[in-house]
Amino acid sequence: MAIATLLPATTAFIQRAPRMLIGAEWVEAADGQTMPLRNPATGEQLCVVPRATVDDVDRAVLAARQAFDDSPWSRTRPRERQNLLWKLADLMQRDAELLAQLECLNNGKSATVAQVMDVQLAIDFLRYMAGWATKIEGSSVEVSVPLMPDQQFHSFIRREAVGVVGAIVAWNFPLLLACWKLGPALATGCTVVLKPADETPLTALKLAELVQEAGYPDGVFNVVTGTGITAGAALTHNPRVDKLTFTGSTAVGKEIGKIAMDSMTRVTLELGGKSPTIVMADADLGSAAAGAASAIFFNQGQVCCAGSRLYVQRKHFDNVVADIAGIANAMKLGSGLDTSVDMGPLISARQQERVWRYIEMGRESGATIACGGEQFGPGYFVKPTVIVDVDQQHSLVQEEIFGPVLVAIPFDDEADALRMANDSSYGLGASIWSNDLAAVHRMIPRIKSGSVWVNCHSALDPALPFGGYKMSGVGREMGYAAIEHYTELKSVLIKL
Ligand code: NAD
C-alpha cells in the first residue's frame, strides 16, 4: 500500500471551511446554515460548507447580471477573454495536484487518476475553449426583402453572448463538469452562477479562487454551495438567468426543462445514460474484454456514458464475461489516496444503498452474479459486479444504476445487437468492438446515441460534441456546438 501524502495546501483548504463566492465576497450562507461533506472512503466528516439560501442565490445572480450588463467584462475583447482563459488553465495546471487531492477526498476517486484525467481534461478543455474566444463569427447576407423592392439594404447576423448562465452539475466529475460549463461561458463573454453538487463543492470553490487570481472581474463567476431543492431550484426559477445548463439525472433534468420552458430561459440538459458495449464475434476479444471492464468500472461506474449494458455475440459470450469477471475479481478496492488501488468507494451511503438494491433485485429475480455482488464499509464500497441471465426488459438493463454493475446479454447477429442496443430510453453513448469495417459503418448510423466509439469507450475530446439522444438530454457540450449553445443570433437589417 502506498498512501499519497496530502499537500499542506489541501489540508489548509479543507480546514478553513471554504466559503461561497458571490460577486467579490467570500461569504457564509445568509442564515449561517452549513452542510457537512463526507470522505466517501471512510464515511467521516471532511468539513462543512455554506448551505445557500434562496436569498444567497438571488444575490449571486444579481452579481452575475451586473457583471454582464454593466461591468468592464461586458466590453472585454475576444483576445482578452482568450488570454484570461489561458491564465486560468495555467493556474489550474500549477495547482493540479491540489485539485486532484480535493476531488479524491470529496468524491472518493483516485487522486492519481483525478490528476491525469479529471483535472487535465478540464485544463485541456479550457485551453480549447480559449481558442474559440477569438473565432466567434457572424455573417453578412445579401437580402431581397420582397415587400420593399425599391430599397437597398445592408444585412448581417451577429452572434452574441447569451448572458447570465445558471450552471448546475452532478458529483461524479465535479471539476470537469463545472469547466464544461465555464469554458464556453467565459469564451463567449457570459457570466456564471455555478451550483455544484451537494456532495462535491470543494473543487468548484477552489476553481473560484483561481478565477479571481486569474483576474476576472468580480461577478463574472459566482459559486453557491447548497442543496438542489433550495439553491438549485432558486437558480432555476430566477428570472435574471438567461440560460440554464444542467448536468445530472434525467428526473431532475426534466423538471428543470419544464421550468425553463415556462420562462423561455435557454436550456441545455446533460442527463443519464445506459450505454451499450457491443462485442462482435470478429473483435479482438482480449481488448474488448479489457475495454468493456474499463467502460463500466472506471470511476466506480459513476459515469454518465458508462458501458453498463454488455452485448456479446453468442459464441464468445461466456469467454468474454469470464475475462471481465477475472479483471473485476483482481481489482483492489480502497481509498483513492492509496496509489495501488484500482477502485474507490461510491459517492455516498445513499448511492451505495441504491446500487445494492439493484444487485439484490437481480438476485431475487433469478439472475446470476458472475462476480462481485458484495458491499463493505466503513466507506461506501461495492465490489465490481457482473450480472448475467437477465432479460432485456429487466430494470437492471433498462434503468441507470450509476455504480460498478454490468449486465451482460448474448446476441445472435448484427440486427439483434442493434435492436437491443437501441431498446433503451437513454441514448448517450455506445461502443462497437469489431474489426469488420463494413459492419461497423453499417451500425454507426443506426445507433441512437450522441456518441459512438469503435474499439474504445468513453474516449472524449474537447473538439467532439458530447450529449444525448432521447432521455439523455438536450443540446451538446464541447466542440463548437458548445459555443452555439452559449450565444444568441441577432439579425440586423439596415435600410440604406
Ligand atoms: P441529480 O440530478 O440528483 O443532481 C444533479 C444536480 O442537480 C446537483 O447539483 C443537485 O443539487 C441539483 N438538483 C437536484 N434537485 C434539483 C432541483 N429540484 N432543482 C435544481 N437543481 C437540483 O444527479 P446526481 O445524482 O448528482 O448525478 C448523477 C446523474 O448525473 C446521473 O444520472 C448521470 O448519468 C448524470 N450525469 C450526466 C452527465 C452527462 O454529461 N450527460 C455527466 C455526469 C452525470
Coordinates of C-alpha atoms and ligand atoms in Angstrom, one line a residue:
M1 CA 0.0 0.0 0.0
A2 CA 1.4 3.4 -0.9
I3 CA -0.6 6.3 0.5
A4 CA -0.2 9.7 -1.2
T5 CA 0.8 12.5 1.2
L6 CA -1.7 15.3 1.3
L7 CA -0.2 18.7 0.3
P8 CA -0.2 21.2 3.1
A9 CA -2.4 23.4 0.8
T10 CA -5.0 20.6 0.6
T11 CA -5.3 20.2 4.3
A12 CA -5.3 24.0 4.8
F13 CA -8.1 24.4 2.2
I14 CA -10.3 21.9 4.0
Q15 CA -9.5 23.1 7.5
R16 CA -10.5 26.7 6.8
A17 CA -14.1 25.6 6.0
P18 CA -14.4 27.1 2.5
R19 CA -17.0 29.8 1.8
M20 CA -19.0 30.7 -1.3
L21 CA -18.1 33.4 -3.8
I22 CA -20.8 36.0 -4.5
G23 CA -19.6 39.0 -6.5
A24 CA -16.3 40.0 -4.9
E25 CA -17.2 38.5 -1.5
W26 CA -16.4 35.1 0.1
V27 CA -19.5 34.6 2.3
E28 CA -21.3 32.3 4.6
A29 CA -25.0 31.5 3.9
A30 CA -27.2 34.4 4.8
D31 CA -28.7 32.4 7.7
G32 CA -25.4 30.9 8.8
Q33 CA -26.5 27.3 7.9
T34 CA -23.9 24.8 6.8
M35 CA -23.9 21.3 5.4
P36 CA -21.3 18.6 6.1
L37 CA -19.2 16.9 3.5
R38 CA -18.1 13.4 4.0
N39 CA -15.0 11.5 2.8
P40 CA -16.6 8.6 0.9
A41 CA -13.6 6.3 1.7
T42 CA -14.2 6.5 5.4
G43 CA -17.7 8.0 5.9
E44 CA -16.1 10.6 8.2
Q45 CA -16.9 14.3 8.0
L46 CA -14.4 16.2 6.0
C47 CA -15.6 19.8 6.6
V48 CA -18.7 21.9 6.3
V49 CA -19.6 24.4 3.6
P50 CA -22.4 27.0 3.5
R51 CA -25.9 25.8 2.7
A52 CA -27.0 28.6 0.4
T53 CA -30.4 30.2 0.9
V54 CA -32.7 31.5 -1.8
D55 CA -31.5 35.0 -0.9
D56 CA -27.9 33.9 -1.4
V57 CA -28.6 32.6 -4.9
D58 CA -30.5 35.7 -5.8
R59 CA -27.6 37.9 -4.7
A60 CA -25.2 35.7 -6.8
V61 CA -27.4 36.0 -9.9
L62 CA -27.6 39.8 -9.3
A63 CA -23.8 40.0 -9.2
A64 CA -23.6 38.0 -12.4
R65 CA -26.3 40.1 -14.0
Q66 CA -24.5 43.3 -13.1
A67 CA -21.2 41.9 -14.3
F68 CA -22.8 41.0 -17.6
D69 CA -24.7 44.2 -18.2
D70 CA -22.6 46.9 -16.6
S71 CA -19.0 45.9 -15.8
P72 CA -15.9 46.1 -18.0
W73 CA -16.4 42.4 -18.6
S74 CA -19.3 43.3 -21.0
R75 CA -16.8 45.2 -23.2
T76 CA -14.0 42.7 -23.0
R77 CA -12.5 41.9 -26.3
P78 CA -12.1 38.3 -27.6
R79 CA -8.3 38.4 -27.2
E80 CA -8.6 39.3 -23.5
R81 CA -11.2 36.5 -23.0
Q82 CA -8.8 34.1 -24.7
N83 CA -5.9 35.2 -22.5
L84 CA -7.9 35.1 -19.3
L85 CA -8.9 31.5 -20.1
W86 CA -5.3 30.5 -20.8
K87 CA -4.3 32.2 -17.5
L88 CA -7.0 30.2 -15.6
A89 CA -5.9 27.0 -17.3
D90 CA -2.2 27.8 -16.3
L91 CA -3.3 28.3 -12.7
M92 CA -5.1 25.0 -12.7
Q93 CA -2.0 23.3 -14.1
R94 CA 0.0 24.9 -11.2
D95 CA -2.5 23.6 -8.7
A96 CA -3.3 20.3 -10.4
E97 CA -2.2 18.1 -7.6
L98 CA -4.2 20.1 -5.0
L99 CA -7.3 20.0 -7.2
A100 CA -6.9 16.2 -7.6
Q101 CA -6.5 15.7 -3.9
L102 CA -9.6 17.7 -3.2
E103 CA -11.5 15.7 -5.8
C104 CA -10.2 12.5 -4.2
L105 CA -11.2 13.4 -0.6
N106 CA -14.5 14.8 -1.6
N107 CA -15.6 12.3 -4.3
G108 CA -13.7 9.2 -3.4
K109 CA -12.0 8.8 -6.7
S110 CA -8.3 8.0 -7.1
A111 CA -6.1 11.2 -6.7
T112 CA -3.7 9.9 -9.3
V113 CA -6.4 9.3 -11.8
A114 CA -8.1 12.6 -10.9
Q115 CA -4.9 14.4 -11.7
V116 CA -4.3 12.8 -15.1
M117 CA -8.0 12.6 -16.1
D118 CA -10.4 15.0 -14.4
V119 CA -8.0 17.9 -13.8
Q120 CA -6.0 17.5 -17.0
L121 CA -9.1 17.1 -19.2
A122 CA -10.6 20.2 -17.6
I123 CA -7.4 22.2 -18.3
D124 CA -7.2 20.9 -21.9
F125 CA -10.9 21.8 -22.3
L126 CA -10.4 25.4 -21.1
R127 CA -7.4 25.9 -23.5
Y128 CA -9.5 24.5 -26.3
M129 CA -12.3 26.9 -25.5
A130 CA -9.8 29.8 -25.2
G131 CA -9.1 29.3 -28.8
W132 CA -12.8 29.8 -29.7
A133 CA -12.9 33.2 -28.0
T134 CA -11.2 34.8 -31.0
K135 CA -13.1 32.8 -33.6
I136 CA -16.7 33.6 -33.0
E137 CA -18.1 34.9 -36.2
G138 CA -21.4 36.3 -37.5
S139 CA -22.0 36.6 -41.2
S140 CA -23.3 39.1 -43.7
V141 CA -26.1 38.2 -46.0
E142 CA -27.4 39.7 -49.3
V143 CA -31.1 40.1 -48.7
S144 CA -34.1 40.7 -51.0
V145 CA -36.8 42.0 -48.7
P146 CA -39.6 41.5 -51.2
L147 CA -42.0 43.9 -49.6
M148 CA -39.6 46.8 -50.1
P149 CA -38.5 46.3 -53.7
D150 CA -37.1 49.8 -54.3
Q151 CA -34.8 49.9 -51.3
Q152 CA -31.2 49.0 -50.7
F153 CA -30.1 47.1 -47.6
H154 CA -27.1 46.0 -45.7
S155 CA -27.7 43.0 -43.5
F156 CA -25.6 41.0 -41.1
I157 CA -26.0 38.4 -38.4
R158 CA -24.3 38.8 -35.0
R159 CA -23.5 36.0 -32.6
E160 CA -23.8 37.4 -29.1
A161 CA -23.2 36.0 -25.6
V162 CA -26.4 34.6 -24.2
G163 CA -26.0 36.4 -20.8
V164 CA -26.2 35.1 -17.3
V165 CA -25.7 31.4 -17.1
G166 CA -27.1 29.3 -14.2
A167 CA -25.0 26.1 -14.1
I168 CA -25.9 23.1 -12.0
V169 CA -23.7 20.0 -12.0
A170 CA -23.5 16.4 -10.7
W171 CA -20.9 14.9 -8.3
N172 CA -19.2 12.3 -10.5
F173 CA -16.7 14.6 -12.2
P174 CA -17.2 17.8 -10.2
L175 CA -14.4 20.0 -11.6
L176 CA -14.6 18.7 -15.2
L177 CA -18.4 19.2 -15.4
A178 CA -18.0 22.7 -14.0
C179 CA -15.4 23.5 -16.6
W180 CA -17.6 22.1 -19.4
K181 CA -20.0 25.0 -18.4
L182 CA -17.4 27.6 -17.5
G183 CA -15.3 27.2 -20.7
P184 CA -17.8 28.2 -23.3
A185 CA -19.4 30.7 -21.0
L186 CA -16.2 32.7 -20.4
A187 CA -15.1 32.3 -24.1
T188 CA -18.3 33.9 -25.3
G189 CA -18.5 36.6 -22.6
C190 CA -21.2 35.3 -20.4
T191 CA -21.3 35.4 -16.6
V192 CA -21.9 32.4 -14.5
V193 CA -23.5 31.3 -11.2
L194 CA -22.4 27.7 -10.5
K195 CA -24.3 25.4 -8.1
P196 CA -22.0 22.4 -7.6
A197 CA -23.5 19.1 -6.4
D198 CA -24.5 19.0 -2.7
E199 CA -21.8 16.3 -2.1
T200 CA -18.9 17.7 -4.0
P201 CA -18.4 21.5 -3.9
L202 CA -14.7 21.7 -3.0
T203 CA -13.1 21.9 -6.4
A204 CA -15.7 24.4 -7.5
L205 CA -14.7 26.6 -4.6
K206 CA -11.0 26.2 -5.4
L207 CA -11.8 27.0 -9.0
A208 CA -13.5 30.2 -7.9
E209 CA -10.3 31.2 -6.1
L210 CA -8.3 30.6 -9.3
V211 CA -10.8 32.6 -11.4
Q212 CA -10.2 35.6 -9.0
E213 CA -6.5 35.1 -9.2
A214 CA -6.6 35.0 -13.0
G215 CA -8.0 38.5 -12.9
Y216 CA -11.6 38.0 -14.0
P217 CA -13.8 41.0 -12.9
D218 CA -16.0 40.5 -9.8
G219 CA -19.3 38.8 -10.5
V220 CA -18.2 37.0 -13.7
F221 CA -18.0 33.7 -11.8
N222 CA -20.0 33.0 -8.6
V223 CA -20.3 29.8 -6.7
V224 CA -23.2 28.9 -4.4
T225 CA -23.0 25.7 -2.4
G226 CA -26.2 24.2 -1.2
T227 CA -28.9 21.7 -1.9
G228 CA -30.6 21.0 -5.1
I229 CA -34.0 21.5 -3.6
T230 CA -33.2 25.0 -2.3
A231 CA -30.2 26.5 -4.1
G232 CA -30.6 24.6 -7.4
A233 CA -34.3 25.4 -7.5
A234 CA -33.7 29.1 -6.7
L235 CA -31.3 29.3 -9.6
T236 CA -33.7 27.5 -11.9
H237 CA -36.5 29.9 -11.1
N238 CA -34.5 33.1 -11.1
P239 CA -35.9 35.4 -13.9
R240 CA -32.5 37.2 -14.2
V241 CA -30.9 34.0 -15.5
D242 CA -30.7 33.9 -19.4
K243 CA -29.6 30.3 -19.8
L244 CA -29.6 27.2 -17.6
T245 CA -27.1 24.4 -18.2
F246 CA -27.6 21.3 -16.2
T247 CA -25.7 18.0 -15.7
G248 CA -27.5 15.4 -13.6
S249 CA -30.2 12.9 -13.5
T250 CA -33.0 12.7 -16.1
A251 CA -35.6 13.1 -13.4
V252 CA -34.3 16.5 -12.3
G253 CA -33.4 17.5 -15.8
K254 CA -37.0 17.1 -16.9
E255 CA -38.2 19.3 -14.1
I256 CA -35.6 22.0 -15.0
G257 CA -36.5 21.7 -18.6
K258 CA -40.2 22.4 -17.9
I259 CA -39.4 25.4 -15.6
A260 CA -37.1 26.8 -18.3
M261 CA -39.8 26.5 -21.0
D262 CA -42.2 28.4 -18.8
S263 CA -39.9 31.4 -18.8
M264 CA -38.3 30.6 -22.2
T265 CA -34.9 30.5 -20.5
R266 CA -32.4 28.9 -22.8
V267 CA -31.5 25.4 -21.6
T268 CA -29.1 22.5 -22.2
L269 CA -29.5 19.3 -20.3
E270 CA -26.8 16.6 -20.0
L271 CA -28.6 13.7 -18.4
G272 CA -28.4 10.0 -17.6
G273 CA -27.3 7.1 -19.7
K274 CA -27.4 3.3 -20.0
S275 CA -24.8 2.9 -22.7
P276 CA -24.3 -0.4 -24.6
T277 CA -20.9 -2.0 -25.3
I278 CA -21.3 -4.3 -28.3
V279 CA -18.7 -7.0 -28.9
M280 CA -18.9 -8.6 -32.4
A281 CA -17.6 -12.1 -33.0
D282 CA -14.7 -10.8 -35.1
A283 CA -13.4 -8.4 -32.4
D284 CA -10.0 -8.6 -30.7
L285 CA -11.7 -10.3 -27.8
G286 CA -8.9 -9.6 -25.3
S287 CA -9.0 -5.8 -26.0
A288 CA -12.8 -5.9 -26.0
A289 CA -13.0 -7.6 -22.6
A290 CA -10.5 -5.2 -21.1
G291 CA -12.3 -2.2 -22.8
A292 CA -15.7 -3.4 -21.6
A293 CA -14.4 -3.8 -18.0
S294 CA -12.9 -0.3 -18.0
A295 CA -16.1 1.1 -19.7
I296 CA -18.1 0.1 -16.7
F297 CA -15.7 0.1 -13.7
F298 CA -13.9 3.4 -14.4
N299 CA -14.9 6.0 -11.7
Q300 CA -16.7 3.2 -9.8
G301 CA -19.2 3.0 -12.7
Q302 CA -20.4 6.6 -11.8
V303 CA -20.0 7.8 -15.4
C304 CA -23.0 9.1 -17.4
C305 CA -21.8 7.2 -20.5
A306 CA -20.5 4.1 -18.7
G307 CA -20.8 0.9 -20.7
S308 CA -23.4 -0.6 -18.3
R309 CA -25.0 -3.0 -20.8
L310 CA -22.8 -5.5 -22.5
Y311 CA -23.9 -7.4 -25.6
V312 CA -21.6 -10.1 -26.9
Q313 CA -22.1 -12.3 -29.9
R314 CA -23.3 -15.6 -28.6
K315 CA -20.4 -17.9 -29.4
H316 CA -17.9 -15.8 -27.4
F317 CA -20.3 -14.7 -24.6
D318 CA -19.1 -17.0 -21.9
N319 CA -15.4 -16.3 -22.6
V320 CA -15.8 -12.5 -22.7
V321 CA -17.8 -12.5 -19.5
A322 CA -15.3 -14.8 -17.8
D323 CA -12.5 -12.4 -18.8
I324 CA -14.3 -9.4 -17.5
A325 CA -15.1 -11.2 -14.2
G326 CA -11.4 -12.1 -13.9
I327 CA -10.5 -8.4 -14.3
A328 CA -13.1 -7.4 -11.8
N329 CA -12.0 -10.0 -9.2
A330 CA -8.4 -8.8 -9.5
M331 CA -9.4 -5.2 -8.8
K332 CA -8.2 -3.8 -5.5
L333 CA -10.7 -1.5 -3.7
G334 CA -9.7 1.2 -1.2
S335 CA -9.1 4.8 -0.5
G336 CA -8.4 7.0 -3.6
L337 CA -5.3 8.2 -1.8
D338 CA -3.8 4.7 -2.0
T339 CA -1.9 4.7 -5.3
S340 CA -2.2 0.9 -5.5
V341 CA -6.0 0.7 -5.6
D342 CA -8.0 0.2 -8.8
M343 CA -11.4 1.3 -7.5
G344 CA -12.5 3.7 -4.8
P345 CA -15.8 4.0 -2.9
L346 CA -19.1 5.2 -4.3
I347 CA -20.0 8.8 -3.5
S348 CA -22.4 8.3 -0.6
A349 CA -24.1 5.8 1.7
R350 CA -27.3 6.7 -0.4
Q351 CA -25.6 5.7 -3.6
Q352 CA -24.2 2.5 -2.1
E353 CA -27.7 1.6 -0.9
R354 CA -29.2 2.4 -4.4
V355 CA -26.6 0.2 -6.2
W356 CA -27.0 -2.5 -3.6
R357 CA -30.8 -2.6 -4.2
Y358 CA -30.3 -3.3 -7.9
I359 CA -27.9 -6.1 -7.1
E360 CA -30.4 -7.6 -4.7
M361 CA -33.2 -7.1 -7.3
G362 CA -31.1 -9.2 -9.7
R363 CA -30.6 -12.0 -7.2
E364 CA -34.2 -12.1 -6.3
S365 CA -35.3 -12.3 -9.9
G366 CA -33.0 -15.3 -10.5
A367 CA -30.2 -13.6 -12.4
T368 CA -26.6 -15.0 -11.9
I369 CA -24.0 -12.8 -10.2
A370 CA -20.9 -13.7 -12.2
C371 CA -18.6 -11.8 -9.9
G372 CA -18.8 -9.2 -7.1
G373 CA -22.2 -8.6 -5.6
E374 CA -20.8 -7.6 -2.3
Q375 CA -20.6 -4.3 -0.4
F376 CA -18.4 -3.3 2.6
G377 CA -17.5 -0.4 4.8
P378 CA -16.8 1.7 6.7
G379 CA -16.6 3.7 3.4
Y380 CA -19.2 3.3 0.6
F381 CA -17.7 0.3 -1.3
V382 CA -19.4 -2.0 -3.7
K383 CA -17.3 -4.7 -5.5
P384 CA -17.2 -4.6 -9.3
T385 CA -20.2 -6.8 -10.3
V386 CA -21.2 -8.6 -13.5
I387 CA -24.7 -10.0 -13.8
V388 CA -25.9 -12.5 -16.4
D389 CA -29.0 -14.5 -17.1
V390 CA -31.1 -11.3 -17.2
D391 CA -33.8 -10.3 -19.6
Q392 CA -33.5 -7.2 -21.8
Q393 CA -36.7 -5.8 -20.2
H394 CA -35.4 -6.2 -16.6
S395 CA -34.9 -3.0 -14.6
L396 CA -31.2 -3.9 -14.3
V397 CA -31.0 -3.5 -18.1
Q398 CA -33.4 -0.6 -18.6
E399 CA -32.6 1.7 -15.6
E400 CA -29.4 3.7 -14.9
I401 CA -27.7 2.1 -11.8
F402 CA -24.8 4.5 -11.7
G403 CA -22.4 2.1 -10.0
P404 CA -19.9 -0.7 -10.8
V405 CA -22.6 -3.1 -12.1
L406 CA -22.5 -4.6 -15.6
V407 CA -25.4 -6.6 -17.1
A408 CA -24.4 -8.9 -19.9
I409 CA -26.6 -10.4 -22.6
P410 CA -25.7 -12.5 -25.7
F411 CA -26.9 -11.6 -29.2
D412 CA -27.1 -13.6 -32.4
D413 CA -26.4 -11.2 -35.2
E414 CA -25.9 -7.5 -36.1
A415 CA -29.7 -6.8 -36.3
D416 CA -30.2 -8.4 -32.9
A417 CA -27.4 -6.3 -31.4
L418 CA -28.8 -3.1 -32.8
R419 CA -32.3 -3.9 -31.6
M420 CA -31.2 -4.4 -28.0
A421 CA -28.7 -1.6 -28.0
N422 CA -31.4 0.8 -29.1
D423 CA -34.0 -0.7 -26.8
S424 CA -33.5 1.9 -24.1
S425 CA -35.0 5.3 -23.2
Y426 CA -31.4 6.6 -23.0
G427 CA -29.0 7.5 -25.8
L428 CA -25.8 9.0 -24.6
G429 CA -23.0 6.7 -25.9
A430 CA -22.3 3.3 -27.4
S431 CA -19.2 1.3 -28.3
I432 CA -18.8 -1.3 -31.0
W433 CA -15.9 -3.7 -30.8
S434 CA -15.1 -5.1 -34.2
N435 CA -12.5 -5.2 -37.0
D436 CA -15.1 -5.6 -39.7
L437 CA -15.1 -2.1 -41.2
A438 CA -18.2 -2.6 -43.3
A439 CA -20.2 -3.9 -40.3
V440 CA -19.0 -1.0 -38.1
H441 CA -20.1 1.6 -40.7
R442 CA -23.4 -0.1 -41.2
M443 CA -24.0 0.1 -37.5
I444 CA -22.8 3.6 -36.7
P445 CA -25.8 5.5 -38.3
R446 CA -28.3 3.0 -36.8
I447 CA -27.3 3.5 -33.2
K448 CA -29.4 6.1 -31.4
S449 CA -26.9 7.9 -29.3
G450 CA -24.9 11.1 -29.1
S451 CA -21.5 9.4 -29.2
V452 CA -20.4 6.1 -30.9
W453 CA -16.9 4.7 -30.1
V454 CA -15.3 2.0 -32.1
N455 CA -12.8 -0.3 -30.3
C456 CA -12.7 2.2 -27.3
H457 CA -15.3 3.6 -24.9
S458 CA -15.9 6.9 -23.2
A459 CA -13.0 8.5 -25.0
L460 CA -13.7 12.2 -25.0
D461 CA -12.0 15.1 -26.8
P462 CA -12.7 18.8 -26.4
A463 CA -13.4 19.1 -30.1
L464 CA -16.1 16.5 -30.2
P465 CA -19.6 17.5 -29.1
F466 CA -20.9 15.4 -26.2
G467 CA -24.5 14.9 -25.3
G468 CA -27.6 12.7 -25.6
Y469 CA -30.3 11.4 -27.8
K470 CA -33.6 10.6 -26.2
M471 CA -33.8 10.8 -22.4
S472 CA -30.1 11.5 -22.2
G473 CA -30.5 15.2 -22.8
V474 CA -30.9 18.2 -24.9
G475 CA -28.0 20.1 -26.5
R476 CA -24.3 19.3 -26.6
E477 CA -21.2 20.2 -24.6
M478 CA -17.7 20.6 -26.0
G479 CA -16.8 21.4 -29.6
Y480 CA -18.2 24.4 -31.5
A481 CA -21.6 23.1 -30.5
A482 CA -21.0 24.5 -27.0
I483 CA -20.3 27.9 -28.4
E484 CA -23.6 27.8 -30.2
H485 CA -25.4 27.0 -27.0
Y486 CA -23.9 30.0 -25.2
T487 CA -24.7 32.5 -27.8
E488 CA -27.8 34.0 -29.5
L489 CA -28.1 35.1 -33.1
K490 CA -29.2 38.6 -33.9
S491 CA -30.3 39.5 -37.4
V492 CA -29.6 43.1 -38.4
L493 CA -31.2 44.8 -41.4
I494 CA -30.2 48.4 -42.3
K495 CA -32.1 50.3 -44.9
L496 CA -29.6 52.4 -46.8
Ligands
NAD1 P1 -29.1 14.9 -9.6 O1 -30.0 15.2 -10.7 O2 -29.7 14.3 -8.3 O3 -28.3 16.2 -9.1 C1 -27.6 17.0 -10.1 C2 -27.5 18.4 -9.6 O4 -28.8 18.9 -9.6 C3 -27.0 18.6 -8.2 O5 -26.2 19.8 -8.1 C4 -28.2 18.8 -7.4 O6 -28.0 19.5 -6.2 C5 -29.1 19.5 -8.3 N1 -30.6 19.4 -8.1 C6 -31.2 18.4 -7.5 N2 -32.5 18.6 -7.5 C7 -32.7 19.9 -8.0 C8 -33.8 20.7 -8.3 N3 -35.1 20.3 -7.9 N4 -33.7 21.8 -8.9 C9 -32.4 22.2 -9.3 N5 -31.3 21.5 -9.1 C10 -31.5 20.3 -8.4 O7 -28.0 13.9 -10.2 P2 -26.7 13.3 -9.4 O8 -27.2 12.1 -8.7 O9 -26.0 14.4 -8.7 O10 -25.8 12.8 -10.7 C11 -26.0 11.6 -11.3 C12 -26.7 11.8 -12.6 O11 -26.0 12.7 -13.4 C13 -26.7 10.5 -13.4 O12 -28.0 10.3 -13.9 C14 -25.7 10.7 -14.5 O13 -25.9 10.0 -15.6 C15 -25.9 12.2 -14.8 N6 -24.7 12.8 -15.5 C16 -24.8 13.1 -16.8 C17 -23.7 13.6 -17.5 C18 -23.8 14.0 -18.9 O14 -22.9 14.7 -19.4 N7 -24.8 13.5 -19.6 C19 -22.5 13.8 -16.8 C20 -22.4 13.4 -15.5 C21 -23.5 12.9 -14.8

